[in-house]
């Protein structure tokens, strides 16, 4: 039973390589989420999120608000206590700050986060579609590809920065990340559906020839046309 429905996420994500002491979180996120209330008088809302991600702060209308995050030894549930009863069909914006280690596990030269790991606050209940604006900052030599259209790339404060925007509502935002310095990527526009596609292949440590980027994009384009029809 859904109490709120997300409409838009703005995610600013920093991915760092683990230091020698292993005490620097490899994923640090600031998430601003706009939601719509589906019922009147709601005060407590349950969210799904990876238990390894520890929330440090939640703000509502510029003020800190209470939350409950159970430990990994329990069920890892996360609950948000709204400071005022929600009004049905009214929209609200909530901001989260959280981080965690061994989420991306960037010390391994491969793709290391799966779509089943919920890395941003998602209201419990049936999934909802939302729009996304995601900014990632990663070490220069690493590679990342994410959901949405790549709208900006730059180098800022020692990190490679990229912005990925999904203007049409989608069910889930995911990304793939690798420390493989030999990883390669290729982008094309599928001509029939006019859909931008990007494929990325990590090659290091596999000991075999990587799949062809051309063939990956060809198969993806075929799927685009099939499902469009």
Coordinates of C-alpha atoms in Angstrom, one line a residue:
X1 CA 0.0 0.0 0.0
X2 CA 1.6 3.2 -1.2
X3 CA 1.5 6.3 1.0
X4 CA 3.5 8.6 -1.2
X5 CA 4.6 8.5 -4.9
X6 CA 8.0 10.0 -6.0
X7 CA 7.8 12.4 -8.9
X8 CA 11.4 13.6 -9.3
X9 CA 14.9 12.8 -7.9
X10 CA 17.9 15.0 -7.9
X11 CA 21.0 12.9 -7.0
X12 CA 24.5 14.1 -6.5
X13 CA 26.8 11.1 -6.1
X14 CA 30.5 11.0 -5.2
X15 CA 32.3 7.7 -5.7
X16 CA 35.8 7.3 -4.1
X17 CA 38.3 4.6 -4.1
X18 CA 38.8 3.0 -0.7
X19 CA 41.9 4.3 1.2
X20 CA 44.5 2.2 2.9
X21 CA 42.6 2.2 6.2
X22 CA 39.3 1.3 4.6
X23 CA 37.5 4.0 6.5
X24 CA 36.4 6.3 3.6
X25 CA 32.9 5.5 2.3
X26 CA 33.1 4.6 -1.4
X27 CA 29.6 6.1 -2.1
X28 CA 28.4 9.4 -0.7
X29 CA 25.0 10.8 -1.9
X30 CA 22.9 13.9 -1.5
X31 CA 19.3 13.1 -2.7
X32 CA 16.6 15.7 -3.2
X33 CA 13.2 13.9 -3.7
X34 CA 9.9 15.5 -4.7
X35 CA 6.9 13.3 -3.7
X36 CA 3.1 13.5 -3.9
X37 CA 1.0 12.4 -1.0
X38 CA -1.5 9.6 -1.9
X39 CA -3.4 9.7 1.4
X40 CA -4.3 12.3 4.0
X41 CA -2.8 12.6 7.5
X42 CA 0.3 10.4 6.8
X43 CA 3.1 10.9 9.3
X44 CA 5.4 7.8 9.1
X45 CA 6.7 6.6 5.8
X46 CA 8.8 3.5 5.2
X47 CA 11.6 3.5 2.5
X48 CA 13.5 0.7 0.9
X49 CA 17.3 1.2 0.7
X50 CA 20.5 -0.9 1.0
X51 CA 21.2 -1.3 4.8
X52 CA 24.9 -0.6 4.2
X53 CA 24.0 3.0 3.3
X54 CA 23.8 5.1 6.5
X55 CA 21.7 8.2 6.6
X56 CA 23.3 11.1 8.3
X57 CA 20.7 13.8 7.8
X58 CA 17.2 14.4 6.4
X59 CA 15.7 17.8 5.9
X60 CA 12.2 19.1 5.1
X61 CA 11.5 22.7 4.3
X62 CA 15.1 23.5 5.4
X63 CA 14.8 21.9 8.8
X64 CA 16.2 18.6 10.1
X65 CA 13.5 16.0 10.7
X66 CA 13.6 12.7 12.6
X67 CA 14.2 9.3 11.0
X68 CA 14.6 5.7 12.1
X69 CA 17.2 3.4 10.5
X70 CA 17.5 -0.1 11.8
X71 CA 20.8 -1.9 11.8
X72 CA 22.0 -4.5 9.4
X73 CA 21.6 -7.2 12.1
X74 CA 17.9 -6.4 12.1
X75 CA 16.0 -5.8 8.8
X76 CA 17.7 -2.6 7.8
X77 CA 14.4 -0.7 7.5
X78 CA 14.3 3.0 7.1
X79 CA 11.4 5.2 8.4
X80 CA 10.8 8.9 7.9
X81 CA 8.8 10.9 10.4
X82 CA 7.1 13.8 8.7
X83 CA 6.8 16.9 10.9
X84 CA 3.3 17.6 9.8
X85 CA 0.4 15.4 8.5
X86 CA 0.6 15.1 4.7
X87 CA -2.3 16.3 2.6
X88 CA -3.5 14.1 -0.3
X89 CA -2.3 15.2 -3.8
X90 CA 0.0 17.8 -2.4
X91 CA 3.7 17.7 -3.3
X92 CA 6.6 17.8 -0.9
X93 CA 10.4 17.9 -1.2
X94 CA 12.6 16.0 1.2
X95 CA 16.5 16.0 1.1
X96 CA 18.7 13.0 2.3
X97 CA 22.4 12.8 3.0
X98 CA 23.9 9.4 3.3
X99 CA 27.0 7.3 2.5
X100 CA 28.3 3.7 2.8
X101 CA 31.2 1.4 2.2
X102 CA 31.4 -1.7 0.0
X103 CA 28.4 -0.6 -2.0
X104 CA 30.4 0.0 -5.2
X105 CA 33.6 -1.9 -4.1
X106 CA 35.7 0.1 -6.5
X107 CA 38.9 -1.8 -5.7
X108 CA 37.8 -4.5 -8.2
X109 CA 38.2 -3.7 -11.9
X110 CA 34.7 -4.7 -12.9
X111 CA 31.0 -3.7 -12.8
X112 CA 30.2 -3.8 -9.1
X113 CA 26.7 -2.5 -8.4
X114 CA 23.5 -4.3 -9.5
X115 CA 20.1 -2.9 -10.3
X116 CA 18.7 -5.0 -7.4
X117 CA 20.6 -2.9 -4.9
X118 CA 18.4 0.1 -4.0
X119 CA 21.0 2.9 -3.7
X120 CA 18.6 5.8 -3.2
X121 CA 15.5 6.2 -0.9
X122 CA 12.5 4.5 -2.5
X123 CA 9.0 4.5 -0.8
X124 CA 7.9 1.1 0.2
X125 CA 5.1 -0.5 -1.8
X126 CA 4.5 -0.9 -5.6
X127 CA 7.1 0.9 -7.7
X128 CA 6.4 4.3 -9.1
X129 CA 7.8 6.0 -12.2
X130 CA 9.7 9.3 -11.7
X131 CA 12.1 11.6 -13.5
X132 CA 15.8 11.8 -12.6
X133 CA 18.6 14.3 -12.7
X134 CA 21.8 12.5 -11.6
X135 CA 25.3 13.9 -11.2
X136 CA 28.2 11.5 -10.6
X137 CA 31.8 12.4 -9.6
X138 CA 34.3 9.6 -10.0
X139 CA 38.2 9.3 -10.2
X140 CA 39.6 10.3 -13.6
X141 CA 40.7 6.8 -14.6
X142 CA 37.4 5.1 -13.8
X143 CA 34.3 4.7 -16.0
X144 CA 30.6 5.1 -15.5
X145 CA 27.4 4.8 -17.5
X146 CA 24.0 5.6 -16.1
X147 CA 20.3 5.7 -16.9
X148 CA 19.1 8.7 -19.0
X149 CA 20.8 11.1 -21.4
X150 CA 24.3 12.2 -20.8
X151 CA 24.0 16.0 -20.8
X152 CA 27.3 17.2 -19.4
X153 CA 30.9 16.0 -18.8
X154 CA 33.7 17.9 -17.1
X155 CA 36.6 17.7 -14.7
X156 CA 36.0 19.3 -11.3
X157 CA 38.1 19.3 -8.1
X158 CA 40.0 16.2 -9.0
X159 CA 37.1 14.2 -10.3
X160 CA 35.5 13.4 -13.6
X161 CA 31.9 14.7 -13.5
X162 CA 29.0 13.6 -15.6
X163 CA 25.3 14.4 -15.5
X164 CA 22.5 12.1 -16.7
X165 CA 18.9 13.3 -17.1
X166 CA 15.7 11.3 -17.5
X167 CA 13.0 13.7 -18.5
X168 CA 10.5 10.9 -19.1
X169 CA 9.3 9.0 -16.0
X170 CA 11.1 5.7 -15.5
X171 CA 10.7 2.8 -13.0
X172 CA 14.3 2.8 -11.7
X173 CA 17.6 4.7 -12.1
X174 CA 20.7 2.5 -12.3
X175 CA 24.4 3.0 -13.1
X176 CA 27.3 0.8 -13.9
X177 CA 30.8 1.6 -12.7
X178 CA 34.2 0.1 -13.3
X179 CA 37.8 0.9 -12.4
X180 CA 39.1 -0.9 -15.5
X181 CA 41.3 1.7 -17.2
X182 CA 40.9 -0.2 -20.5
X183 CA 37.1 0.0 -20.5
X184 CA 35.6 1.4 -23.7
X185 CA 32.3 2.8 -24.6
X186 CA 30.4 3.8 -27.7
X187 CA 27.2 5.8 -28.3
X188 CA 24.7 5.8 -31.1
X189 CA 21.2 7.0 -32.0
X190 CA 18.8 4.2 -32.8
X191 CA 17.3 5.7 -36.1
X192 CA 13.8 4.2 -36.0
X193 CA 12.9 5.2 -32.4
X194 CA 15.5 8.0 -32.2
X195 CA 16.7 6.6 -28.9
X196 CA 20.2 7.4 -27.6
X197 CA 22.1 4.3 -26.6
X198 CA 25.5 3.9 -24.9
X199 CA 27.3 0.6 -24.3
X200 CA 30.3 0.2 -22.0
X201 CA 32.6 -2.9 -21.9
X202 CA 35.2 -3.6 -19.2
X203 CA 38.1 -5.6 -20.5
X204 CA 40.7 -5.8 -17.7
X205 CA 41.3 -9.2 -16.0
X206 CA 38.9 -11.2 -18.1
X207 CA 41.5 -13.1 -20.1
X208 CA 39.2 -13.3 -23.1
X209 CA 38.2 -11.1 -25.9
X210 CA 35.5 -8.6 -24.8
X211 CA 32.1 -8.6 -26.7
X212 CA 31.9 -6.2 -29.6
X213 CA 30.4 -2.8 -28.8
X214 CA 29.0 -2.7 -32.3
X215 CA 27.2 -6.0 -31.8
X216 CA 25.9 -4.9 -28.4
X217 CA 24.4 -1.7 -29.8
X218 CA 23.0 -3.6 -32.8
X219 CA 21.2 -6.1 -30.5
X220 CA 20.0 -3.2 -28.2
X221 CA 18.6 -1.3 -31.2
X222 CA 16.7 -4.4 -32.4
X223 CA 15.1 -4.7 -28.9
X224 CA 14.2 -1.0 -29.0
X225 CA 12.4 -1.4 -32.4
X226 CA 10.7 -4.6 -31.2
X227 CA 9.3 -3.1 -28.0
X228 CA 8.4 0.1 -29.7
X229 CA 6.2 -1.9 -32.1

